[in-house]
mmCIF file of C-alpha atoms and ligand atoms in Angstrom:
data_model
loop_
_atom_site.group_PDB
_atom_site.id
_atom_site.type_symbol
_atom_site.label_atom_id
_atom_site.label_comp_id
_atom_site.label_asym_id
_atom_site.label_seq_id
_atom_site.Cartn_x
_atom_site.Cartn_y
_atom_site.Cartn_z
ATOM 1 C CA MET A 219 0.000 0.000 0.000
ATOM 2 C CA TYR A 220 2.840 2.399 0.814
ATOM 3 C CA LYS A 221 5.119 1.501 -2.111
ATOM 4 C CA PHE A 222 3.736 4.270 -4.317
ATOM 5 C CA PHE A 223 4.383 6.986 -1.737
ATOM 6 C CA LYS A 224 7.862 5.702 -0.964
ATOM 7 C CA GLU A 225 8.749 5.717 -4.663
ATOM 8 C CA GLN A 226 7.452 9.256 -5.071
ATOM 9 C CA LEU A 227 9.551 10.434 -2.128
ATOM 10 C CA ASP A 228 12.636 8.603 -3.415
ATOM 11 C CA SER A 229 12.246 10.289 -6.768
ATOM 12 C CA LYS A 230 12.073 13.688 -5.041
ATOM 13 C CA ILE A 231 15.302 12.898 -3.171
ATOM 14 C CA GLU A 232 16.957 11.926 -6.455
ATOM 15 C CA ASN A 233 15.858 15.203 -8.074
ATOM 16 C CA HIS A 234 17.018 17.344 -5.134
ATOM 17 C CA ASN A 235 13.414 18.306 -4.648
ATOM 18 C CA LEU A 236 12.446 16.833 -1.296
ATOM 19 C CA ARG A 237 10.739 19.208 1.125
ATOM 20 C CA THR A 238 11.176 18.882 4.876
ATOM 21 C CA LEU A 239 9.977 20.914 7.838
ATOM 22 C CA ARG A 240 12.562 22.665 10.006
ATOM 23 C CA GLU A 241 11.688 23.879 13.463
ATOM 24 C CA TYR A 242 12.688 27.460 14.310
ATOM 25 C CA CYS A 243 11.927 29.520 17.360
ATOM 26 C CA PRO A 244 11.121 33.129 16.370
ATOM 27 C CA LEU A 245 12.973 35.684 18.520
ATOM 28 C CA ASP A 246 11.571 38.767 16.829
ATOM 29 C CA ALA A 247 10.259 39.714 13.373
ATOM 30 C CA VAL A 248 13.571 38.921 11.626
ATOM 31 C CA ARG A 249 15.547 36.596 13.922
ATOM 32 C CA VAL A 250 14.899 32.933 14.707
ATOM 33 C CA LYS A 251 16.762 30.388 16.811
ATOM 34 C CA ARG A 252 17.477 26.719 16.161
ATOM 35 C CA ASP A 253 19.757 24.471 18.221
ATOM 36 C CA ASP A 254 21.185 27.463 20.082
ATOM 37 C CA LYS A 255 22.199 29.234 16.875
ATOM 38 C CA GLU A 256 20.558 32.459 15.686
ATOM 39 C CA TYR A 257 19.473 32.913 12.079
ATOM 40 C CA LEU A 258 18.426 35.951 10.139
ATOM 41 C CA MET A 259 15.081 35.381 8.444
ATOM 42 C CA MET A 260 15.222 36.443 4.782
ATOM 43 C CA ALA A 261 12.384 34.244 3.584
ATOM 44 C CA SER A 262 9.242 35.459 5.312
ATOM 45 C CA ASN A 263 6.370 37.542 3.959
ATOM 46 C CA ASN A 264 6.160 39.528 7.165
ATOM 47 C CA TYR A 265 6.952 42.602 5.058
ATOM 48 C CA LEU A 266 6.069 45.233 7.631
ATOM 49 C CA GLY A 267 7.629 43.239 10.461
ATOM 50 C CA LEU A 268 4.405 43.531 12.444
ATOM 51 C CA THR A 269 4.310 40.037 13.994
ATOM 52 C CA PHE A 270 6.171 41.286 17.069
ATOM 53 C CA ASP A 271 4.774 44.829 17.080
ATOM 54 C CA THR A 272 3.394 45.486 20.576
ATOM 55 C CA ARG A 273 0.282 47.182 19.127
ATOM 56 C CA VAL A 274 -0.524 44.080 17.067
ATOM 57 C CA ILE A 275 0.172 41.662 19.932
ATOM 58 C CA GLU A 276 -2.098 43.803 22.098
ATOM 59 C CA GLY A 277 -4.810 43.494 19.415
ATOM 60 C CA ALA A 278 -4.519 39.695 19.475
ATOM 61 C CA LEU A 279 -4.637 39.579 23.279
ATOM 62 C CA LYS A 280 -7.634 41.883 23.461
ATOM 63 C CA GLY A 281 -9.480 39.771 20.875
ATOM 64 C CA ALA A 282 -8.955 36.585 22.884
ATOM 65 C CA GLN A 283 -9.746 38.217 26.220
ATOM 66 C CA GLN A 284 -12.940 39.801 24.927
ATOM 67 C CA TYR A 285 -14.331 37.017 22.725
ATOM 68 C CA GLY A 286 -12.513 33.811 23.729
ATOM 69 C CA THR A 287 -9.999 31.630 21.926
ATOM 70 C CA GLY A 288 -12.108 30.064 19.197
ATOM 71 C CA SER A 289 -15.033 31.196 17.056
ATOM 72 C CA GLY A 290 -17.110 28.066 17.583
ATOM 73 C CA GLY A 291 -18.444 27.686 14.065
ATOM 74 C CA SER A 292 -18.832 28.878 10.519
ATOM 75 C CA ARG A 293 -19.370 32.629 10.035
ATOM 76 C CA LEU A 294 -22.969 32.067 8.935
ATOM 77 C CA VAL A 295 -23.852 29.807 11.859
ATOM 78 C CA SER A 296 -22.142 31.120 14.975
ATOM 79 C CA GLY A 297 -18.847 32.759 14.104
ATOM 80 C CA THR A 298 -19.419 36.438 13.224
ATOM 81 C CA PHE A 299 -18.343 38.312 16.337
ATOM 82 C CA PRO A 300 -18.128 42.134 16.286
ATOM 83 C CA LEU A 301 -14.392 42.248 15.468
ATOM 84 C CA PHE A 302 -15.192 40.630 12.097
ATOM 85 C CA THR A 303 -17.613 43.413 11.240
ATOM 86 C CA GLU A 304 -15.084 46.033 12.297
ATOM 87 C CA LEU A 305 -12.278 44.403 10.283
ATOM 88 C CA GLU A 306 -14.434 44.005 7.167
ATOM 89 C CA ARG A 307 -15.571 47.648 7.364
ATOM 90 C CA SER A 308 -11.954 48.748 7.778
ATOM 91 C CA LEU A 309 -10.744 46.573 4.876
ATOM 92 C CA ALA A 310 -13.481 47.902 2.574
ATOM 93 C CA LYS A 311 -12.532 51.481 3.455
ATOM 94 C CA PHE A 312 -8.825 50.673 3.040
ATOM 95 C CA LYS A 313 -9.426 49.123 -0.398
ATOM 96 C CA ASN A 314 -11.964 51.793 -1.385
ATOM 97 C CA THR A 315 -14.747 49.286 -2.054
ATOM 98 C CA GLU A 316 -18.318 48.935 -0.803
ATOM 99 C CA LYS A 317 -17.751 45.789 1.219
ATOM 100 C CA ALA A 318 -15.172 43.176 2.239
ATOM 101 C CA LEU A 319 -15.396 39.575 3.370
ATOM 102 C CA VAL A 320 -12.846 37.729 5.496
ATOM 103 C CA PHE A 321 -11.906 34.107 4.736
ATOM 104 C CA ASN A 322 -9.739 31.774 6.829
ATOM 105 C CA THR A 323 -6.669 32.013 4.594
ATOM 106 C CA GLY A 324 -5.660 33.722 1.368
ATOM 107 C CA TYR A 325 -5.620 30.268 -0.191
ATOM 108 C CA MET A 326 -9.235 29.694 0.809
ATOM 109 C CA ALA A 327 -10.202 33.172 -0.381
ATOM 110 C CA ASN A 328 -8.849 32.425 -3.861
ATOM 111 C CA VAL A 329 -10.267 28.933 -4.078
ATOM 112 C CA GLY A 330 -13.645 29.991 -2.688
ATOM 113 C CA THR A 331 -13.965 33.170 -4.738
ATOM 114 C CA ILE A 332 -12.913 31.893 -8.142
ATOM 115 C CA SER A 333 -14.981 28.710 -7.837
ATOM 116 C CA ALA A 334 -18.028 30.795 -6.871
ATOM 117 C CA VAL A 335 -17.638 33.563 -9.438
ATOM 118 C CA ALA A 336 -16.797 31.245 -12.359
ATOM 119 C CA ASP A 337 -18.766 28.169 -13.408
ATOM 120 C CA LYS A 338 -18.410 25.606 -16.191
ATOM 121 C CA ASN A 339 -19.646 28.169 -18.725
ATOM 122 C CA THR A 340 -17.051 30.748 -17.742
ATOM 123 C CA ILE A 341 -13.718 31.266 -19.459
ATOM 124 C CA ILE A 342 -10.935 32.196 -17.060
ATOM 125 C CA PHE A 343 -7.855 34.012 -18.346
ATOM 126 C CA SER A 344 -5.005 33.387 -15.925
ATOM 127 C CA ASP A 345 -1.385 34.623 -15.929
ATOM 128 C CA ALA A 346 1.107 31.736 -16.277
ATOM 129 C CA LEU A 347 2.827 32.697 -13.008
ATOM 130 C CA ASN A 348 -0.303 33.048 -10.892
ATOM 131 C CA HIS A 349 -0.202 31.565 -7.395
ATOM 132 C CA ALA A 350 -1.203 27.932 -6.815
ATOM 133 C CA SER A 351 -4.348 28.999 -4.942
ATOM 134 C CA ILE A 352 -5.570 30.836 -8.054
ATOM 135 C CA ILE A 353 -4.810 27.769 -10.153
ATOM 136 C CA ASP A 354 -6.697 25.546 -7.717
ATOM 137 C CA GLY A 355 -9.654 27.952 -7.672
ATOM 138 C CA CYS A 356 -9.763 27.798 -11.482
ATOM 139 C CA ARG A 357 -9.720 23.989 -11.379
ATOM 140 C CA LEU A 358 -12.516 23.844 -8.816
ATOM 141 C CA SER A 359 -14.708 26.199 -10.840
ATOM 142 C CA ARG A 360 -14.761 23.686 -13.743
ATOM 143 C CA GLY A 361 -14.529 26.669 -16.094
ATOM 144 C CA THR A 362 -12.299 26.687 -19.171
ATOM 145 C CA VAL A 363 -8.885 28.070 -18.269
ATOM 146 C CA LYS A 364 -6.820 29.946 -20.822
ATOM 147 C CA THR A 365 -3.354 30.642 -19.485
ATOM 148 C CA TYR A 366 -1.517 33.590 -21.028
ATOM 149 C CA SER A 367 2.262 34.015 -20.873
ATOM 150 C CA HIS A 368 3.456 36.042 -17.908
ATOM 151 C CA CYS A 369 2.154 39.638 -18.199
ATOM 152 C CA ASP A 370 1.753 39.224 -21.977
ATOM 153 C CA ILE A 371 -1.011 41.687 -22.818
ATOM 154 C CA ASP A 372 -0.927 40.990 -26.566
ATOM 155 C CA GLU A 373 -1.406 37.278 -26.013
ATOM 156 C CA LEU A 374 -4.237 37.926 -23.592
ATOM 157 C CA LYS A 375 -5.911 40.218 -26.112
ATOM 158 C CA TYR A 376 -5.573 37.564 -28.795
ATOM 159 C CA LEU A 377 -7.187 34.977 -26.488
ATOM 160 C CA LEU A 378 -10.016 37.328 -25.482
ATOM 161 C CA LYS A 379 -10.775 38.080 -29.121
ATOM 162 C CA GLN A 380 -11.538 34.407 -29.779
ATOM 163 C CA VAL A 381 -14.394 34.359 -27.268
ATOM 164 C CA ASP A 382 -17.986 35.447 -27.832
ATOM 165 C CA ARG A 383 -18.756 38.774 -26.104
ATOM 166 C CA ASN A 384 -21.636 37.317 -24.116
ATOM 167 C CA THR A 385 -19.680 34.381 -22.693
ATOM 168 C CA ARG A 386 -18.905 34.966 -19.019
ATOM 169 C CA LYS A 387 -15.230 35.807 -18.571
ATOM 170 C CA LEU A 388 -12.831 36.381 -15.701
ATOM 171 C CA ILE A 389 -9.294 37.754 -15.935
ATOM 172 C CA VAL A 390 -7.281 36.887 -12.840
ATOM 173 C CA THR A 391 -3.759 37.921 -11.875
ATOM 174 C CA ASP A 392 -1.396 38.210 -8.939
ATOM 175 C CA GLY A 393 -0.845 41.926 -8.220
ATOM 176 C CA VAL A 394 2.757 41.412 -7.103
ATOM 177 C CA PHE A 395 3.980 38.020 -8.296
ATOM 178 C CA SER A 396 4.964 35.923 -5.317
ATOM 179 C CA MET A 397 8.134 34.304 -6.661
ATOM 180 C CA ASP A 398 9.310 37.109 -8.975
ATOM 181 C CA GLY A 399 8.329 40.293 -7.162
ATOM 182 C CA ASP A 400 7.216 42.091 -10.333
ATOM 183 C CA ILE A 401 3.948 44.022 -10.631
ATOM 184 C CA ALA A 402 1.120 43.007 -12.985
ATOM 185 C CA PRO A 403 0.224 45.602 -15.650
ATOM 186 C CA LEU A 404 -3.175 46.144 -14.048
ATOM 187 C CA ASP A 405 -3.958 49.297 -16.061
ATOM 188 C CA LYS A 406 -3.677 47.359 -19.316
ATOM 189 C CA LEU A 407 -5.543 44.370 -17.897
ATOM 190 C CA TYR A 408 -8.331 46.721 -16.821
ATOM 191 C CA GLU A 409 -8.603 48.205 -20.323
ATOM 192 C CA LEU A 410 -8.862 44.725 -21.825
ATOM 193 C CA SER A 411 -11.412 43.653 -19.237
ATOM 194 C CA ARG A 412 -13.709 46.529 -20.243
ATOM 195 C CA ASP A 413 -13.094 46.129 -23.992
ATOM 196 C CA TYR A 414 -13.926 42.424 -23.856
ATOM 197 C CA ASN A 415 -16.603 42.387 -21.149
ATOM 198 C CA ALA A 416 -14.652 40.405 -18.560
ATOM 199 C CA LEU A 417 -14.556 40.587 -14.770
ATOM 200 C CA LEU A 418 -11.133 41.560 -13.407
ATOM 201 C CA MET A 419 -9.721 40.057 -10.217
ATOM 202 C CA VAL A 420 -6.361 40.892 -8.618
ATOM 203 C CA ASP A 421 -4.663 38.916 -5.838
ATOM 204 C CA ASP A 422 -2.916 41.427 -3.593
ATOM 205 C CA ALA A 423 -1.361 38.921 -1.179
ATOM 206 C CA HIS A 424 2.086 40.510 -1.696
ATOM 207 C CA ALA A 425 0.894 43.972 -2.727
ATOM 208 C CA THR A 426 -1.043 44.966 0.372
ATOM 209 C CA GLY A 427 1.355 46.700 2.721
ATOM 210 C CA THR A 428 4.018 47.045 0.056
ATOM 211 C CA ILE A 429 2.866 49.067 -2.997
ATOM 212 C CA GLY A 430 0.243 51.756 -3.687
ATOM 213 C CA ASN A 431 1.121 53.427 -0.381
ATOM 214 C CA GLY A 432 0.392 50.050 1.201
ATOM 215 C CA HIS A 433 -3.104 49.831 -0.303
ATOM 216 C CA GLY A 434 -2.123 47.405 -3.060
ATOM 217 C CA THR A 435 -2.036 47.088 -6.823
ATOM 218 C CA ALA A 436 -5.344 48.773 -7.659
ATOM 219 C CA ALA A 437 -4.294 51.812 -5.606
ATOM 220 C CA TYR A 438 -0.847 51.752 -7.270
ATOM 221 C CA PHE A 439 -2.584 52.214 -10.630
ATOM 222 C CA GLY A 440 -5.387 54.479 -9.297
ATOM 223 C CA LEU A 441 -7.995 51.814 -10.130
ATOM 224 C CA GLU A 442 -9.518 50.977 -6.751
ATOM 225 C CA LYS A 443 -13.059 51.711 -7.874
ATOM 226 C CA GLU A 444 -12.584 50.017 -11.240
ATOM 227 C CA VAL A 445 -11.132 46.572 -10.436
ATOM 228 C CA ASP A 446 -14.022 44.165 -9.764
ATOM 229 C CA ILE A 447 -12.416 41.960 -7.122
ATOM 230 C CA GLN A 448 -9.443 42.819 -4.897
ATOM 231 C CA LEU A 449 -8.317 39.794 -2.936
ATOM 232 C CA GLY A 450 -5.696 39.722 -0.225
ATOM 233 C CA THR A 451 -4.351 38.009 2.818
ATOM 234 C CA LEU A 452 -3.984 38.968 6.467
ATOM 235 C CA SER A 453 -1.012 36.616 6.779
ATOM 236 C CA LYS A 454 1.769 38.601 5.151
ATOM 237 C CA SER A 455 2.083 42.373 5.727
ATOM 238 C CA LEU A 456 -0.713 42.309 8.284
ATOM 239 C CA GLY A 457 1.140 39.855 10.512
ATOM 240 C CA SER A 458 -1.815 37.591 11.298
ATOM 241 C CA VAL A 459 -3.581 34.837 9.394
ATOM 242 C CA GLY A 460 -6.611 34.917 7.082
ATOM 243 C CA GLY A 461 -7.664 36.142 3.665
ATOM 244 C CA TYR A 462 -10.186 38.659 2.371
ATOM 245 C CA VAL A 463 -12.033 39.860 -0.693
ATOM 246 C CA ALA A 464 -12.937 43.524 -1.217
ATOM 247 C CA ALA A 465 -15.528 44.295 -3.883
ATOM 248 C CA ASN A 466 -18.956 45.825 -4.432
ATOM 249 C CA SER A 467 -21.975 44.677 -2.403
ATOM 250 C CA THR A 468 -23.309 42.405 -5.143
ATOM 251 C CA ILE A 469 -20.101 40.362 -5.329
ATOM 252 C CA ILE A 470 -19.680 40.138 -1.545
ATOM 253 C CA ASP A 471 -23.333 39.191 -0.922
ATOM 254 C CA TYR A 472 -23.024 36.589 -3.673
ATOM 255 C CA LEU A 473 -19.878 35.115 -2.060
ATOM 256 C CA VAL A 474 -21.558 34.940 1.356
ATOM 257 C CA ASN A 475 -24.239 32.820 -0.293
ATOM 258 C CA THR A 476 -22.163 30.653 -2.601
ATOM 259 C CA SER A 477 -18.489 30.454 -1.633
ATOM 260 C CA ARG A 478 -17.945 26.995 -0.193
ATOM 261 C CA SER A 479 -14.621 27.690 1.535
ATOM 262 C CA PHE A 480 -16.346 30.600 3.300
ATOM 263 C CA ILE A 481 -19.547 28.738 4.192
ATOM 264 C CA PHE A 482 -18.220 25.354 5.265
ATOM 265 C CA SER A 483 -15.339 26.217 7.564
ATOM 266 C CA THR A 484 -15.069 27.444 11.142
ATOM 267 C CA ALA A 485 -14.299 31.154 11.340
ATOM 268 C CA LEU A 486 -10.904 32.520 12.406
ATOM 269 C CA SER A 487 -10.290 33.094 16.094
ATOM 270 C CA PRO A 488 -10.786 36.493 17.781
ATOM 271 C CA ALA A 489 -7.011 36.715 18.357
ATOM 272 C CA ASP A 490 -6.344 36.426 14.595
ATOM 273 C CA ILE A 491 -8.922 39.077 13.769
ATOM 274 C CA GLY A 492 -7.813 41.349 16.618
ATOM 275 C CA ALA A 493 -4.217 41.174 15.378
ATOM 276 C CA ALA A 494 -5.177 41.900 11.762
ATOM 277 C CA LEU A 495 -7.328 44.844 12.772
ATOM 278 C CA ALA A 496 -4.541 46.315 14.886
ATOM 279 C CA ALA A 497 -2.027 45.790 12.050
ATOM 280 C CA LEU A 498 -4.296 47.544 9.573
ATOM 281 C CA GLN A 499 -4.549 50.473 11.987
ATOM 282 C CA VAL A 500 -0.742 50.603 12.277
ATOM 283 C CA LEU A 501 -0.402 50.610 8.489
ATOM 284 C CA GLU A 502 -2.927 53.433 8.163
ATOM 285 C CA THR A 503 -1.720 55.624 10.993
ATOM 286 C CA ASP A 504 2.042 55.058 11.363
ATOM 287 C CA ALA A 505 3.725 56.093 8.109
ATOM 288 C CA SER A 506 7.169 55.261 9.518
ATOM 289 C CA VAL A 507 6.613 51.502 9.082
ATOM 290 C CA LEU A 508 6.032 51.656 5.334
ATOM 291 C CA ALA A 509 8.800 54.244 4.971
ATOM 292 C CA ARG A 510 11.249 51.827 6.633
ATOM 293 C CA LEU A 511 10.195 49.032 4.293
ATOM 294 C CA HIS A 512 10.709 51.208 1.214
ATOM 295 C CA GLU A 513 14.073 52.369 2.485
ATOM 296 C CA ASN A 514 15.187 48.755 2.988
ATOM 297 C CA VAL A 515 13.850 47.664 -0.415
ATOM 298 C CA ASN A 516 15.808 50.442 -2.134
ATOM 299 C CA TYR A 517 18.932 49.718 -0.113
ATOM 300 C CA MET A 518 18.836 45.984 -0.826
ATOM 301 C CA ALA A 519 18.131 46.579 -4.535
ATOM 302 C CA ASP A 520 21.170 48.890 -4.745
ATOM 303 C CA GLN A 521 23.389 46.322 -3.019
ATOM 304 C CA LEU A 522 22.258 43.496 -5.307
ATOM 305 C CA ILE A 523 22.572 45.608 -8.441
ATOM 306 C CA SER A 524 26.129 46.491 -7.449
ATOM 307 C CA MET A 525 26.782 42.719 -7.346
ATOM 308 C CA GLY A 526 25.493 42.404 -10.910
ATOM 309 C CA ILE A 527 22.129 40.903 -9.927
ATOM 310 C CA ASP A 528 19.008 42.139 -11.682
ATOM 311 C CA ALA A 529 17.046 43.692 -8.825
ATOM 312 C CA THR A 530 15.049 46.421 -10.468
ATOM 313 C CA ASN A 531 11.636 45.743 -8.976
ATOM 314 C CA GLU A 532 9.959 47.985 -6.426
ATOM 315 C CA THR A 533 8.822 45.247 -4.051
ATOM 316 C CA PRO A 534 10.452 43.435 -1.094
ATOM 317 C CA ILE A 535 10.754 40.176 -3.086
ATOM 318 C CA PHE A 536 14.205 39.573 -4.586
ATOM 319 C CA PRO A 537 14.391 36.406 -6.687
ATOM 320 C CA ILE A 538 18.000 35.260 -7.062
ATOM 321 C CA LEU A 539 17.720 33.055 -10.114
ATOM 322 C CA ILE A 540 20.074 30.039 -9.985
ATOM 323 C CA GLY A 541 18.567 27.428 -12.322
ATOM 324 C CA ARG A 542 19.358 23.880 -11.213
ATOM 325 C CA ASN A 543 17.884 22.457 -7.998
ATOM 326 C CA GLU A 544 21.201 21.213 -6.655
ATOM 327 C CA ASP A 545 22.937 24.573 -7.219
ATOM 328 C CA THR A 546 20.055 26.396 -5.583
ATOM 329 C CA LEU A 547 20.226 24.074 -2.579
ATOM 330 C CA ALA A 548 23.996 24.639 -2.378
ATOM 331 C CA VAL A 549 23.502 28.421 -2.194
ATOM 332 C CA SER A 550 20.717 28.029 0.360
ATOM 333 C CA ASP A 551 22.936 25.728 2.482
ATOM 334 C CA TYR A 552 25.817 28.194 2.279
ATOM 335 C CA LEU A 553 23.574 30.997 3.517
ATOM 336 C CA TYR A 554 22.292 28.724 6.262
ATOM 337 C CA GLU A 555 25.823 28.002 7.452
ATOM 338 C CA ASP A 556 26.281 31.779 7.636
ATOM 339 C CA GLY A 557 23.165 32.026 9.803
ATOM 340 C CA ILE A 558 20.796 33.215 7.092
ATOM 341 C CA ILE A 559 17.515 31.646 6.026
ATOM 342 C CA GLY A 560 17.141 32.029 2.275
ATOM 343 C CA THR A 561 15.001 29.147 1.142
ATOM 344 C CA ALA A 562 15.596 27.300 -2.128
ATOM 345 C CA ILE A 563 12.435 27.610 -4.208
ATOM 346 C CA ARG A 564 12.094 24.711 -6.616
ATOM 347 C CA PRO A 565 9.485 23.204 -8.951
ATOM 348 C CA PRO A 566 6.531 22.992 -8.918
ATOM 349 C CA THR A 567 6.517 26.370 -7.128
ATOM 350 C CA VAL A 568 8.585 27.756 -10.041
ATOM 351 C CA PRO A 569 9.097 26.332 -13.555
ATOM 352 C CA ILE A 570 11.682 23.557 -14.042
ATOM 353 C CA GLY A 571 15.157 25.057 -14.582
ATOM 354 C CA GLU A 572 14.201 28.316 -12.821
ATOM 355 C CA SER A 573 14.962 27.357 -9.237
ATOM 356 C CA ARG A 574 15.922 30.305 -7.110
ATOM 357 C CA ILE A 575 16.637 31.756 -3.716
ATOM 358 C CA ARG A 576 13.757 34.036 -2.863
ATOM 359 C CA LEU A 577 15.067 36.705 -0.521
ATOM 360 C CA THR A 578 12.626 39.050 1.133
ATOM 361 C CA VAL A 579 13.409 42.168 3.082
ATOM 362 C CA THR A 580 11.121 43.698 5.698
ATOM 363 C CA ALA A 581 10.651 46.946 7.571
ATOM 364 C CA ALA A 582 12.230 45.247 10.597
ATOM 365 C CA HIS A 583 15.626 44.518 9.015
ATOM 366 C CA ASN A 584 18.518 46.946 9.398
ATOM 367 C CA LYS A 585 21.226 47.948 6.941
ATOM 368 C CA GLU A 586 23.999 45.889 8.591
ATOM 369 C CA GLN A 587 21.844 42.788 8.271
ATOM 370 C CA ILE A 588 21.187 43.523 4.598
ATOM 371 C CA ASP A 589 24.922 44.089 3.987
ATOM 372 C CA TYR A 590 25.708 40.795 5.702
ATOM 373 C CA VAL A 591 23.187 38.888 3.577
ATOM 374 C CA CYS A 592 24.432 40.396 0.313
ATOM 375 C CA GLN A 593 28.047 39.608 1.197
ATOM 376 C CA SER A 594 27.190 36.023 2.089
ATOM 377 C CA LEU A 595 25.162 35.629 -1.093
ATOM 378 C CA GLN A 596 28.068 36.890 -3.169
ATOM 379 C CA ASN A 597 30.396 34.349 -1.518
ATOM 380 C CA ALA A 598 27.829 31.577 -1.963
ATOM 381 C CA MET A 599 27.465 32.311 -5.690
ATOM 382 C CA LYS A 600 31.251 32.177 -6.126
ATOM 383 C CA GLN A 601 31.196 28.555 -4.903
ATOM 384 C CA LEU A 602 29.031 27.383 -7.806
HETATM 385 C C1 PLP B 18 -0.201 35.365 -4.481
HETATM 386 C C2 PLP B 18 -0.678 34.586 -3.301
HETATM 387 N N1 PLP B 18 -1.985 34.396 -3.140
HETATM 388 C C3 PLP B 18 -2.476 33.728 -2.090
HETATM 389 C C4 PLP B 18 -1.642 33.189 -1.141
HETATM 390 C C5 PLP B 18 -2.217 32.403 -0.018
HETATM 391 O O1 PLP B 18 -2.350 33.198 1.122
HETATM 392 P P1 PLP B 18 -2.323 32.523 2.559
HETATM 393 O O2 PLP B 18 -0.916 32.207 2.885
HETATM 394 O O3 PLP B 18 -2.942 33.551 3.448
HETATM 395 O O4 PLP B 18 -3.158 31.294 2.462
HETATM 396 C C6 PLP B 18 -0.261 33.380 -1.262
HETATM 397 C C7 PLP B 18 0.724 32.933 -0.252
HETATM 398 O O5 PLP B 18 0.907 31.946 0.243
HETATM 399 C C8 PLP B 18 0.233 34.065 -2.374
HETATM 400 O O6 PLP B 18 1.550 34.204 -2.554
#
């Protein structure tokens, strides 16, 4: 019975593609400890460094003290406590939409939204580098998926042209691409969506708290009122866990009634929601946090560029393209020996032959730490 699984695992070992869990003890937003050694975290999505912010911790504590540790049921049955309403109102205001709806994770938000909005008669146009949760949402919808090459507007236009105007259509894209750190051309996607009568959905998991003055991709392009569905997560810049969709009332009311990952799962705990709400308030009221992130992004980009690495994007995600799995693991191991966590990202997360170290910088890093990482990376690359 177990032979199949064993063979699959053996083949992953052979291809340098086995994944294992490592236990770390977080010390603060950027440092972790393992076996009495400290490591610098360069692989998290905690872009604003808010997971250890006292205001956010206070929000989590208050949530648990006021409403208990668990929500007790699905949002529609027993789980909508007042913090949910407050967070959804705040998210809608933040994203400049009529309403917002919180899901348990960003993954569940994508899966539950796409499978509700699209059905077997819908054609979904999806960027080739979209996140796995978008891909899984497309699969669950049973719609026809047409994948266009990464950010290729001409190809998308060509594909849209083939489809009857009255056929239901959805264009879906990451706002900031998770493994590449580049920004989707949302202005051009919006134009196409109106020309060809398609809904437009953007996944702002990595864009919220990083671009558009922290408000995300639609804000970056001045299209907050225009984009039909703005999806995001509470788990990255907002230092908690959970996902959300911001849209007009029709879309949100429709999701409440039809989105299976929303309906059939126990709601997040009051501590999660309390933390997210506090983090959102920090982002909106304390400009110094975002300013520190931008300063660190620019500093790290300059350092990498001076090493001859293409680091021209405006986001905290720096993909260091290596290619082969074994070389990527060697660089990751070298960094690890130097006390740096820079995870090797391999297929299927990225295409075969495009394995990379995905370094991320946050508002909580300092310049000496960034210098140290860049120096170690340079040494690691020399070993190849
Ligand atoms: C683009 C994108 N969308 C969605 C998700 C899923 O979000 P979450 O981790 O909150 O489930 C992620 C991250 O994991 C992501 O990178």
